[in-house]
PDB file of C-alpha atoms in Angstrom:
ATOM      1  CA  UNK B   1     -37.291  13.221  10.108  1.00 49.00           C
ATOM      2  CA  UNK B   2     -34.728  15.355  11.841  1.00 68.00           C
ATOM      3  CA  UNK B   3     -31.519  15.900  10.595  1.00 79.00           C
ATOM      4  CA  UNK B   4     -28.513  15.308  12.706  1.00 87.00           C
ATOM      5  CA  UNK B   5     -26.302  18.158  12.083  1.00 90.00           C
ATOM      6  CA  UNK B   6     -23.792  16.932  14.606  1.00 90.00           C
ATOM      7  CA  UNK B   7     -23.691  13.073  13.642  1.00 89.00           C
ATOM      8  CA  UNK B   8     -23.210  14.182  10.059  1.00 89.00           C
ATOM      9  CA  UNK B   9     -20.396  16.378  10.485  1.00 92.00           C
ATOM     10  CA  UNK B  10     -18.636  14.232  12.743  1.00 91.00           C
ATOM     11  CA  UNK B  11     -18.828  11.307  10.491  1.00 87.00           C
ATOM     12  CA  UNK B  12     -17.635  13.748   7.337  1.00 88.00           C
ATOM     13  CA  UNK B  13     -14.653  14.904   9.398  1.00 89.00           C
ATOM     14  CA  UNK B  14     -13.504  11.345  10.256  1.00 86.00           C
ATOM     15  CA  UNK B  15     -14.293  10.258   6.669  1.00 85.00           C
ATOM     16  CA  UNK B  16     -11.429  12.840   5.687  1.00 85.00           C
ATOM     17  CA  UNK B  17      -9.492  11.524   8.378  1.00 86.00           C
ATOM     18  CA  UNK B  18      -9.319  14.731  10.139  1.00 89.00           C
ATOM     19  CA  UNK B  19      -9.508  15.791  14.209  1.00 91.00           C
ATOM     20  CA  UNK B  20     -11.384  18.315  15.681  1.00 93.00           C
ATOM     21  CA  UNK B  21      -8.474  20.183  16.382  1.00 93.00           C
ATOM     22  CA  UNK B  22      -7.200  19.849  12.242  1.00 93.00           C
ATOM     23  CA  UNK B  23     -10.224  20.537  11.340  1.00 94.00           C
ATOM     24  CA  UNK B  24     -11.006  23.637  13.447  1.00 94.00           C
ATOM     25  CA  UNK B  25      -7.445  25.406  12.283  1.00 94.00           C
ATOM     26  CA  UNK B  26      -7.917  24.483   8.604  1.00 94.00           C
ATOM     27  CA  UNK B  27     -11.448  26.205   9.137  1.00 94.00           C
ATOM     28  CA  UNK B  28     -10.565  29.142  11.289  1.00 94.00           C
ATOM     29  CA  UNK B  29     -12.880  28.606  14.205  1.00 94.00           C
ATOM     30  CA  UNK B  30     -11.969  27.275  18.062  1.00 93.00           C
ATOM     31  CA  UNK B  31     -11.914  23.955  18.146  1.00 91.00           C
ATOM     32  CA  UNK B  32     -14.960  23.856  20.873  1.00 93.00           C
ATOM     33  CA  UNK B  33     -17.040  25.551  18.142  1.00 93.00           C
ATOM     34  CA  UNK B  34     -16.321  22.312  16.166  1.00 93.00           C
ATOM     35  CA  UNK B  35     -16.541  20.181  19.400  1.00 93.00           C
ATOM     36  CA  UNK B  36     -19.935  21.806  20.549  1.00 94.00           C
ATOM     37  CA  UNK B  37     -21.601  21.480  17.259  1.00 94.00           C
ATOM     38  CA  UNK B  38     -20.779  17.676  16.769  1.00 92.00           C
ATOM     39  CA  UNK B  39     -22.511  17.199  20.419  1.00 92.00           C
ATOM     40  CA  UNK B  40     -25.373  18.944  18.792  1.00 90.00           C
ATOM     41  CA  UNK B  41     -24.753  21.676  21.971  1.00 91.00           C
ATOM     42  CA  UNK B  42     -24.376  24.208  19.296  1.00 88.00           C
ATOM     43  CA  UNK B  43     -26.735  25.085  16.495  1.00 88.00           C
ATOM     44  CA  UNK B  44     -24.556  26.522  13.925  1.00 90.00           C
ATOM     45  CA  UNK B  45     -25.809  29.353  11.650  1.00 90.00           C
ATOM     46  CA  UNK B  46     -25.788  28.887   7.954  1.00 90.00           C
ATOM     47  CA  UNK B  47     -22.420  31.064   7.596  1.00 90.00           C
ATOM     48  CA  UNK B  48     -20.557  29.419  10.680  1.00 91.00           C
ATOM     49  CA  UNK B  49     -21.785  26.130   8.929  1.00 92.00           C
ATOM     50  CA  UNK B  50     -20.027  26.999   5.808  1.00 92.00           C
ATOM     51  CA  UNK B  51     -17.391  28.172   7.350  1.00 93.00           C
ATOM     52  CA  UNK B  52     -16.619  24.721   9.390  1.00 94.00           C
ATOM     53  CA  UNK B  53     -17.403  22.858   5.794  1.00 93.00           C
ATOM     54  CA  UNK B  54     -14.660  24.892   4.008  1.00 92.00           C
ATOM     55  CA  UNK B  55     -12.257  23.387   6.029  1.00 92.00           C
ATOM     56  CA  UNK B  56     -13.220  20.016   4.340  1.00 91.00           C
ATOM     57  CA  UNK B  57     -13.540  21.849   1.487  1.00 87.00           C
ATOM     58  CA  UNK B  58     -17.500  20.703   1.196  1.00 88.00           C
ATOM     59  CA  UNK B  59     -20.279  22.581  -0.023  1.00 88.00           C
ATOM     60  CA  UNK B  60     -23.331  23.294   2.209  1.00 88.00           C
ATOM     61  CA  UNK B  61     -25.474  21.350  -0.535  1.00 86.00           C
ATOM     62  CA  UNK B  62     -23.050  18.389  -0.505  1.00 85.00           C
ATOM     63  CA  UNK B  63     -23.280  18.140   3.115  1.00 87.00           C
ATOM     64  CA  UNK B  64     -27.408  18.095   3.229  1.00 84.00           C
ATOM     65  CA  UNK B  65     -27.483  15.991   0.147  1.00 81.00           C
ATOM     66  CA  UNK B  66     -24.981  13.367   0.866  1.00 74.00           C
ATOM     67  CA  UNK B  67     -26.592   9.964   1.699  1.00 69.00           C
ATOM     68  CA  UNK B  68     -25.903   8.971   5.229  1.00 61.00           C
ATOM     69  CA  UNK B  69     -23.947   5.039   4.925  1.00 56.00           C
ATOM     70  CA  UNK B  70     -26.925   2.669   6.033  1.00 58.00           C
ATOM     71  CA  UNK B  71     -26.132   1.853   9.978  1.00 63.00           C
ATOM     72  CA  UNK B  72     -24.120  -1.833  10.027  1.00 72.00           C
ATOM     73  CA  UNK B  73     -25.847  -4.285  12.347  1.00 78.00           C
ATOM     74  CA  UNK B  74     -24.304  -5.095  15.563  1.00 83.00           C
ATOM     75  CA  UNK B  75     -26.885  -7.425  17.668  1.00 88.00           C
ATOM     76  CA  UNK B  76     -28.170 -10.590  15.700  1.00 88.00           C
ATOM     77  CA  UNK B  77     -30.839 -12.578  16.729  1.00 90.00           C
ATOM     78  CA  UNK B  78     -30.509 -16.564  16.682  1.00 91.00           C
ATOM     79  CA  UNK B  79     -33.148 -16.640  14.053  1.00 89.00           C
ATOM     80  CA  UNK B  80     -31.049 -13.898  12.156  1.00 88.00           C
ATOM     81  CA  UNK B  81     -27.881 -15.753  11.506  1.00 90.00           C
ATOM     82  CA  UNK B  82     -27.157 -16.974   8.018  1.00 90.00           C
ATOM     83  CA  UNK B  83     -27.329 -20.518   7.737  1.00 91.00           C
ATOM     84  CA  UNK B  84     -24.683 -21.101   4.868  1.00 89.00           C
ATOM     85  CA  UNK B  85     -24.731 -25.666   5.429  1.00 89.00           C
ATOM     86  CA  UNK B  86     -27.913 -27.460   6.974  1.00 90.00           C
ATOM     87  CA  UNK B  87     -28.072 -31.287   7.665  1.00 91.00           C
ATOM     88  CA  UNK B  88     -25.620 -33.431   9.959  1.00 95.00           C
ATOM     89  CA  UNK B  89     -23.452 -30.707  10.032  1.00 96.00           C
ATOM     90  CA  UNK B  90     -25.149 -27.035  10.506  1.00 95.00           C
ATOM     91  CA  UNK B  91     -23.179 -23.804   9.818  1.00 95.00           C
ATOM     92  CA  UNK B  92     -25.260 -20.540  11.254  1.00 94.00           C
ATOM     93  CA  UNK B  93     -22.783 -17.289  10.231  1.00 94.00           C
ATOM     94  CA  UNK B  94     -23.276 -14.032  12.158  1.00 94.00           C
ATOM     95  CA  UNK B  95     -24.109 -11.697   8.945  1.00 85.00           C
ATOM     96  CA  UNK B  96     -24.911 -12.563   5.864  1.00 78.00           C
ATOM     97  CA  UNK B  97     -22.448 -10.250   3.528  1.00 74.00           C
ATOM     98  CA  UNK B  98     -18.711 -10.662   4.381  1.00 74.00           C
ATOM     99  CA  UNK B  99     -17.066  -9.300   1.163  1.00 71.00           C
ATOM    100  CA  UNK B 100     -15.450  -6.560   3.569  1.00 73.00           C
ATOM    101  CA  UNK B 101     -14.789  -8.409   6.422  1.00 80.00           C
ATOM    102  CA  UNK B 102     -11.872  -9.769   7.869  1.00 88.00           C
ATOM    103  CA  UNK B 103     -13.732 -12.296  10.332  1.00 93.00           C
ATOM    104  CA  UNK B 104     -16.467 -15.221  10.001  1.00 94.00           C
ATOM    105  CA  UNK B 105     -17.781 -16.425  13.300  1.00 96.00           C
ATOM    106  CA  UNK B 106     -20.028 -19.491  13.135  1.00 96.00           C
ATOM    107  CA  UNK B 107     -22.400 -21.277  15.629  1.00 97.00           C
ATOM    108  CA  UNK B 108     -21.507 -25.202  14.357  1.00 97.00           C
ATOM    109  CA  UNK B 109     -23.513 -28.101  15.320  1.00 97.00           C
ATOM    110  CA  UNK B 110     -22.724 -31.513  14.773  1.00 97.00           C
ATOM    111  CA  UNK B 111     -25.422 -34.123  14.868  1.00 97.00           C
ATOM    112  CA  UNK B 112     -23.948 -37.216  16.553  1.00 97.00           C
ATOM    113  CA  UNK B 113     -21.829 -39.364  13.888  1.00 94.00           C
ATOM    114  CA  UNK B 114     -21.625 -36.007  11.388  1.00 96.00           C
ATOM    115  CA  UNK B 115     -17.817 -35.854   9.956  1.00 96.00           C
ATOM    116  CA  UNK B 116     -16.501 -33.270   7.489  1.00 95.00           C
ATOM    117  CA  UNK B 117     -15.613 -36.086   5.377  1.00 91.00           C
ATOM    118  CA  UNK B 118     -12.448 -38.679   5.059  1.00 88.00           C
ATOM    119  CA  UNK B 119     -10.740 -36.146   2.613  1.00 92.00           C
ATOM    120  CA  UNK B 120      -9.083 -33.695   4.825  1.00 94.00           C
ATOM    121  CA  UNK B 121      -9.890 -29.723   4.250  1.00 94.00           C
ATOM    122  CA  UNK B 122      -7.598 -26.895   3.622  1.00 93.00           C
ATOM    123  CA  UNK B 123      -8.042 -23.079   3.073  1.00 92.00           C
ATOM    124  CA  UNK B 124      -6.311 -20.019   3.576  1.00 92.00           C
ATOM    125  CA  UNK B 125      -6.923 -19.116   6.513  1.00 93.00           C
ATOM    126  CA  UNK B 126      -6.778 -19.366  10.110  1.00 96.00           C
ATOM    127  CA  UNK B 127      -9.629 -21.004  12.670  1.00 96.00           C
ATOM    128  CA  UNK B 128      -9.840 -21.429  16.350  1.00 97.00           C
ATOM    129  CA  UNK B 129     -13.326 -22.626  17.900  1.00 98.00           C
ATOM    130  CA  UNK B 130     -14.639 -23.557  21.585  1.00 98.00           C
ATOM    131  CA  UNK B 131     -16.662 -26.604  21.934  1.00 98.00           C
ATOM    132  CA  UNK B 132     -19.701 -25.854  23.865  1.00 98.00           C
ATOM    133  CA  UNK B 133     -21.352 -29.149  24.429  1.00 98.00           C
ATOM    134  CA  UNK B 134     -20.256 -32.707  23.251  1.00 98.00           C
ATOM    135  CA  UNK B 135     -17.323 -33.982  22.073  1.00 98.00           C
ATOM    136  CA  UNK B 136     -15.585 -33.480  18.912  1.00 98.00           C
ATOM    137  CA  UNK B 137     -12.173 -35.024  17.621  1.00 98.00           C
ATOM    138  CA  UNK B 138     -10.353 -32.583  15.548  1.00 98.00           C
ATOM    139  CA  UNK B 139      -7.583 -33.593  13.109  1.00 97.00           C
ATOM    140  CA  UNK B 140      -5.067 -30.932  12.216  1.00 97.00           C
ATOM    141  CA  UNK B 141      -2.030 -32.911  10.451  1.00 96.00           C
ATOM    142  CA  UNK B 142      -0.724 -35.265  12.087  1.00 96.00           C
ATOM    143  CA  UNK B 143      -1.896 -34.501  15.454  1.00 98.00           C
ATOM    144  CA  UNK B 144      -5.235 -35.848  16.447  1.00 97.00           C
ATOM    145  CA  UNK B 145      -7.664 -34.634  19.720  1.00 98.00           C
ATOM    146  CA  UNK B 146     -10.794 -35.436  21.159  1.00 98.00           C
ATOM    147  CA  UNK B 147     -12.242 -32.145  22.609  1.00 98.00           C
ATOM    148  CA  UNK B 148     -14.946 -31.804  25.195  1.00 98.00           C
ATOM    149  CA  UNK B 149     -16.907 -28.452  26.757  1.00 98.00           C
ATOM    150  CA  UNK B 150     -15.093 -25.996  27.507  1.00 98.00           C
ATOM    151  CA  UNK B 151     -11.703 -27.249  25.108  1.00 98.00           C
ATOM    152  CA  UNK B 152     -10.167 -25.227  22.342  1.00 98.00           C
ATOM    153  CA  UNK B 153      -8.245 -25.278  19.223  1.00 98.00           C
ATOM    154  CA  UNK B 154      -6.688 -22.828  16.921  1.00 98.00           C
ATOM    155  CA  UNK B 155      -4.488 -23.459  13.526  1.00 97.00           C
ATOM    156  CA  UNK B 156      -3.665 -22.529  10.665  1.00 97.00           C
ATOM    157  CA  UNK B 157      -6.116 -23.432   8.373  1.00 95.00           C
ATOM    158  CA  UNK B 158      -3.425 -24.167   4.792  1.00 95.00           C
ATOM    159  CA  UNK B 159      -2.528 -27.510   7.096  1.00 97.00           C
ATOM    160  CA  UNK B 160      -4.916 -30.830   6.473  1.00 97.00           C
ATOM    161  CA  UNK B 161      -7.736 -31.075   8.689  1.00 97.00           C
ATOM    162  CA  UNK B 162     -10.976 -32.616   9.847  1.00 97.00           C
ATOM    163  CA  UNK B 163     -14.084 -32.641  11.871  1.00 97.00           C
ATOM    164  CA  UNK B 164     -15.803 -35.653  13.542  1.00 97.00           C
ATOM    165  CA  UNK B 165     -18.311 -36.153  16.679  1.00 97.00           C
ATOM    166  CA  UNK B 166     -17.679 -38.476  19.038  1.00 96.00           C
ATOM    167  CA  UNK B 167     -20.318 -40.266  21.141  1.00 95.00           C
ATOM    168  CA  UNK B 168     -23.921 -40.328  20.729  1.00 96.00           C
ATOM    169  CA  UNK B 169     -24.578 -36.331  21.421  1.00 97.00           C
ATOM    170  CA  UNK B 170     -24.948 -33.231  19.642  1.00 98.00           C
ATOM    171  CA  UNK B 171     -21.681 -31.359  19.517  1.00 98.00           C
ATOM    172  CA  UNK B 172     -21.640 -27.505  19.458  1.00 98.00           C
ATOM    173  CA  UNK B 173     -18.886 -25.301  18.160  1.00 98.00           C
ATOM    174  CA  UNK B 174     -18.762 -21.693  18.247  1.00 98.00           C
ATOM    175  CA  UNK B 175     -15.759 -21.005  15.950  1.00 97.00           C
ATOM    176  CA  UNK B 176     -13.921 -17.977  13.959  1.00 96.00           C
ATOM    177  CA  UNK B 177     -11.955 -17.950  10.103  1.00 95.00           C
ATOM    178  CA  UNK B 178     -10.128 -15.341   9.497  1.00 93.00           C
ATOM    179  CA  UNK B 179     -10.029 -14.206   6.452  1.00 90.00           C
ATOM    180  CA  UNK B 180     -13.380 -15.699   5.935  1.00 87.00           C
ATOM    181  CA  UNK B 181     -13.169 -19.345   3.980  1.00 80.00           C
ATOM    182  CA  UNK B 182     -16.866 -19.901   2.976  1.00 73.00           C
TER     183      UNK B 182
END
């Protein structure tokens, strides 16, 4: 497995929330020495190596040893999404862990008839979702609307409210919660 010199130093230096440029002067060396090794356009001798790393401070053997943070996934598959409530009403989350995020996004489906139930949610939060297909009457309060493709909502979540399909098709949601409720 190669070792990417450049990636790691890169990702070290923004870790201690340093620039090139700070970096480089706290170091000693021209900020396109810094610059060109990060691009991997430079292969840095031992010595010019530890000389970059004292700016940090950071040992050579810290640097080679440290465990590069596992890549976070970006793309998700439909298959791939959490489902976190199956039956009349399906919740499929993008991710599975959200301990450190600030976002959920779910892909909602309503079977026709489904309904979050006569006692009215509330969390602290705030949602917004787009209907994709169906219709879906959404309850938020005292204010009451039957939305359709293409139609939005977006509230804060601490008020009352309440999911219900309309009509004999499947509804679709895509929505967002933020912080994440469930």
């Amino acid at each position: 497995m190669d070792f990417d010199v450049g990636a790691r130093l890169r990702a070290i230096r923004e870790m201690h929330g340093l620039s090139q440029r700070e970096l480089a002067k706290r170091a000693g060396v021209s900020n396109a020495s810094v610059s060109l090794i990060e691009q991997n356009r430079s292969s840095p001798s031992v010595g010019s190596l530890k000389k970059v790393l004292d700016g940090i401070p950071m040992s050579l053997a810290d640097f080679f040893s440290m465990e590069q943070a596992p890549r976070e996934q970006v793309f998700f598959r439909a298959e791939e999404l959490a489902v976190i409530s199956d039956g009349p009403i399906r919740y499929a989350q993008v991710g599975r862990d959200l301990g450190s995020r600030a976002l959920q996004i779910i892909h909602e489906r309503y079977e026709p008839g489904a309904d979050t139930g006569q006692s009215m949610l509330r969390h602290a939060s705030e949602e917004g979702g787009v209907v994709l297909r169906g219709k879906l009457e959404v309850t938020v309060g005292d204010q009451r609307r039957v939305l359709g493709p293409g139609d939005a909502y977006y509230f804060n979540s601490r008020l009352p409210h309440r999911f219900r399909t309309v009509g004999d098709e499947v509804c679709e949601v895509v929505s967002a919660c933020t912080p994440p409720s469930f």
